[in-house]
């Protein structure tokens, strides 16, 4: 349980580090990221990523109660990875997007498969945020 708590916390900090890169003037261009000319399209995904990072850090405090949030975040990360490589986003946005996607692979897989094991709940329970499975005596 302790490993998963720290793992979820690290995933939240990983989000924050990506946000810092996106929002620090001049850094995106230096690492080959093509930023949109309209600031809204830089800030919107950054704020969404920041929200996810905050939710992950707060969820890590009590995974028994809030385990569905990092579980769903793992699914979203996996969808992001698939989207990056099927939509050829590195070619459109820059190589840094591919680096983020590669970093998201272990975060997504460990979360999706580790949380059910550690929390002793099924994938369905985590998808539906069931803290106490129907068959258990809660």
mmCIF file of C-alpha atoms in Angstrom:
data_model
loop_
_atom_site.group_PDB
_atom_site.id
_atom_site.type_symbol
_atom_site.label_atom_id
_atom_site.label_comp_id
_atom_site.label_asym_id
_atom_site.label_seq_id
_atom_site.Cartn_x
_atom_site.Cartn_y
_atom_site.Cartn_z
ATOM 1 C CA UNK A 1 0.000 0.000 0.000
ATOM 2 C CA UNK A 2 2.830 2.377 0.870
ATOM 3 C CA UNK A 3 4.399 1.899 -2.579
ATOM 4 C CA UNK A 4 1.144 2.709 -4.341
ATOM 5 C CA UNK A 5 0.585 5.786 -2.175
ATOM 6 C CA UNK A 6 3.969 7.144 -3.181
ATOM 7 C CA UNK A 7 3.491 6.054 -6.786
ATOM 8 C CA UNK A 8 0.233 8.015 -7.081
ATOM 9 C CA UNK A 9 1.923 11.001 -5.445
ATOM 10 C CA UNK A 10 4.806 10.806 -7.930
ATOM 11 C CA UNK A 11 2.303 10.663 -10.803
ATOM 12 C CA UNK A 12 0.793 13.913 -9.525
ATOM 13 C CA UNK A 13 4.216 15.550 -9.314
ATOM 14 C CA UNK A 14 4.974 14.271 -12.838
ATOM 15 C CA UNK A 15 1.923 16.205 -14.021
ATOM 16 C CA UNK A 16 3.146 19.319 -12.241
ATOM 17 C CA UNK A 17 6.586 19.050 -13.845
ATOM 18 C CA UNK A 18 5.035 18.883 -17.316
ATOM 19 C CA UNK A 19 2.927 21.945 -16.490
ATOM 20 C CA UNK A 20 6.049 23.830 -15.387
ATOM 21 C CA UNK A 21 7.659 23.039 -18.741
ATOM 22 C CA UNK A 22 4.609 24.142 -20.712
ATOM 23 C CA UNK A 23 4.139 27.422 -18.852
ATOM 24 C CA UNK A 24 7.741 28.577 -18.418
ATOM 25 C CA UNK A 25 8.409 31.169 -21.131
ATOM 26 C CA UNK A 26 10.896 29.975 -23.720
ATOM 27 C CA UNK A 27 11.213 26.417 -22.382
ATOM 28 C CA UNK A 28 8.679 24.735 -24.712
ATOM 29 C CA UNK A 29 10.479 26.082 -27.772
ATOM 30 C CA UNK A 30 13.884 25.012 -26.408
ATOM 31 C CA UNK A 31 12.741 21.405 -26.050
ATOM 32 C CA UNK A 32 11.131 21.334 -29.483
ATOM 33 C CA UNK A 33 7.512 21.805 -28.460
ATOM 34 C CA UNK A 34 5.463 23.803 -30.917
ATOM 35 C CA UNK A 35 3.129 25.942 -28.839
ATOM 36 C CA UNK A 36 -0.051 27.446 -30.224
ATOM 37 C CA UNK A 37 0.007 31.168 -30.968
ATOM 38 C CA UNK A 38 -3.136 31.696 -28.875
ATOM 39 C CA UNK A 39 -2.311 31.536 -25.149
ATOM 40 C CA UNK A 40 -5.685 29.963 -24.339
ATOM 41 C CA UNK A 41 -4.582 26.708 -26.012
ATOM 42 C CA UNK A 42 -1.459 26.618 -23.864
ATOM 43 C CA UNK A 43 -3.257 27.384 -20.598
ATOM 44 C CA UNK A 44 -6.285 25.108 -21.077
ATOM 45 C CA UNK A 45 -4.387 21.788 -21.232
ATOM 46 C CA UNK A 46 -2.018 23.063 -18.555
ATOM 47 C CA UNK A 47 -4.876 23.749 -16.150
ATOM 48 C CA UNK A 48 -6.435 20.360 -16.907
ATOM 49 C CA UNK A 49 -3.078 18.709 -16.176
ATOM 50 C CA UNK A 50 -2.695 20.762 -13.011
ATOM 51 C CA UNK A 51 -6.139 19.685 -11.836
ATOM 52 C CA UNK A 52 -5.239 16.037 -12.458
ATOM 53 C CA UNK A 53 -1.994 16.471 -10.529
ATOM 54 C CA UNK A 54 -3.790 18.027 -7.561
ATOM 55 C CA UNK A 55 -6.400 15.255 -7.555
ATOM 56 C CA UNK A 56 -3.676 12.598 -7.618
ATOM 57 C CA UNK A 57 -1.756 14.135 -4.720
ATOM 58 C CA UNK A 58 -4.925 14.537 -2.656
ATOM 59 C CA UNK A 59 -6.098 11.004 -3.541
ATOM 60 C CA UNK A 60 -2.806 9.533 -2.360
ATOM 61 C CA UNK A 61 -3.704 10.544 1.199
ATOM 62 C CA UNK A 62 -6.449 7.885 1.357
ATOM 63 C CA UNK A 63 -6.356 5.430 -1.541
ATOM 64 C CA UNK A 64 -8.999 3.196 0.035
ATOM 65 C CA UNK A 65 -11.523 6.001 -0.244
ATOM 66 C CA UNK A 66 -10.234 7.885 -3.304
ATOM 67 C CA UNK A 67 -8.650 5.080 -5.347
ATOM 68 C CA UNK A 68 -11.072 5.558 -8.240
ATOM 69 C CA UNK A 69 -9.493 8.917 -9.120
ATOM 70 C CA UNK A 70 -5.977 7.624 -9.819
ATOM 71 C CA UNK A 71 -7.480 4.534 -11.462
ATOM 72 C CA UNK A 72 -9.416 6.706 -13.920
ATOM 73 C CA UNK A 73 -6.345 8.900 -14.358
ATOM 74 C CA UNK A 74 -4.438 5.785 -15.423
ATOM 75 C CA UNK A 75 -7.079 5.088 -18.058
ATOM 76 C CA UNK A 76 -6.903 8.686 -19.293
ATOM 77 C CA UNK A 77 -3.096 8.441 -19.463
ATOM 78 C CA UNK A 78 -3.350 5.261 -21.513
ATOM 79 C CA UNK A 79 -5.798 6.938 -23.908
ATOM 80 C CA UNK A 80 -3.344 9.848 -24.201
ATOM 81 C CA UNK A 81 -0.540 7.419 -25.112
ATOM 82 C CA UNK A 82 -2.678 5.784 -27.802
ATOM 83 C CA UNK A 83 -3.744 9.188 -29.153
ATOM 84 C CA UNK A 84 -0.163 10.471 -29.314
ATOM 85 C CA UNK A 85 1.016 7.585 -31.444
ATOM 86 C CA UNK A 86 -2.072 7.019 -33.590
ATOM 87 C CA UNK A 87 -2.642 10.705 -34.368
ATOM 88 C CA UNK A 88 1.087 11.346 -34.930
ATOM 89 C CA UNK A 89 1.080 14.169 -32.382
ATOM 90 C CA UNK A 90 4.893 14.324 -32.053
ATOM 91 C CA UNK A 91 5.043 15.386 -35.699
ATOM 92 C CA UNK A 92 2.443 18.090 -35.110
ATOM 93 C CA UNK A 93 3.346 19.338 -31.625
ATOM 94 C CA UNK A 94 6.974 18.322 -31.184
ATOM 95 C CA UNK A 95 9.020 15.463 -29.773
ATOM 96 C CA UNK A 96 8.346 16.458 -26.152
ATOM 97 C CA UNK A 97 4.803 15.114 -26.511
ATOM 98 C CA UNK A 98 6.287 11.710 -27.307
ATOM 99 C CA UNK A 99 8.497 11.944 -24.199
ATOM 100 C CA UNK A 100 5.389 12.662 -22.097
ATOM 101 C CA UNK A 101 3.544 9.730 -23.665
ATOM 102 C CA UNK A 102 6.428 7.350 -23.035
ATOM 103 C CA UNK A 103 6.547 8.550 -19.415
ATOM 104 C CA UNK A 104 2.809 7.979 -19.109
ATOM 105 C CA UNK A 105 3.014 4.301 -20.136
ATOM 106 C CA UNK A 106 4.425 2.953 -16.837
ATOM 107 C CA UNK A 107 2.333 5.409 -14.808
ATOM 108 C CA UNK A 108 -0.834 4.209 -16.530
ATOM 109 C CA UNK A 109 -0.073 0.483 -16.412
ATOM 110 C CA UNK A 110 1.110 0.383 -12.788
ATOM 111 C CA UNK A 111 -1.932 2.389 -11.717
ATOM 112 C CA UNK A 112 -4.467 0.372 -13.724
ATOM 113 C CA UNK A 113 -3.110 -2.995 -12.652
ATOM 114 C CA UNK A 114 -1.556 -2.130 -9.289
ATOM 115 C CA UNK A 115 -4.483 -0.363 -7.634
ATOM 116 C CA UNK A 116 -6.924 -3.301 -7.897
ATOM 117 C CA UNK A 117 -4.280 -5.599 -6.419
ATOM 118 C CA UNK A 118 -3.283 -3.268 -3.573
ATOM 119 C CA UNK A 119 -6.818 -2.157 -2.717
ATOM 120 C CA UNK A 120 -8.253 -5.679 -3.149
ATOM 121 C CA UNK A 121 -11.000 -4.383 -5.418
ATOM 122 C CA UNK A 122 -11.923 -5.356 -8.932
ATOM 123 C CA UNK A 123 -11.479 -3.139 -11.960
ATOM 124 C CA UNK A 124 -15.259 -2.752 -12.035
ATOM 125 C CA UNK A 125 -15.313 -1.590 -8.416
ATOM 126 C CA UNK A 126 -12.711 1.063 -9.142
ATOM 127 C CA UNK A 127 -14.451 2.127 -12.351
ATOM 128 C CA UNK A 128 -17.693 2.639 -10.421
ATOM 129 C CA UNK A 129 -16.014 3.945 -7.249
ATOM 130 C CA UNK A 130 -17.318 1.159 -5.068
ATOM 131 C CA UNK A 131 -15.398 1.323 -1.833
ATOM 132 C CA UNK A 132 -17.087 -1.807 -0.521
ATOM 133 C CA UNK A 133 -17.815 -4.453 -3.164
ATOM 134 C CA UNK A 134 -21.387 -5.716 -3.188
ATOM 135 C CA UNK A 135 -20.409 -9.179 -1.949
ATOM 136 C CA UNK A 136 -18.382 -7.908 1.005
ATOM 137 C CA UNK A 137 -19.724 -7.375 4.493
ATOM 138 C CA UNK A 138 -19.087 -3.660 4.910
#
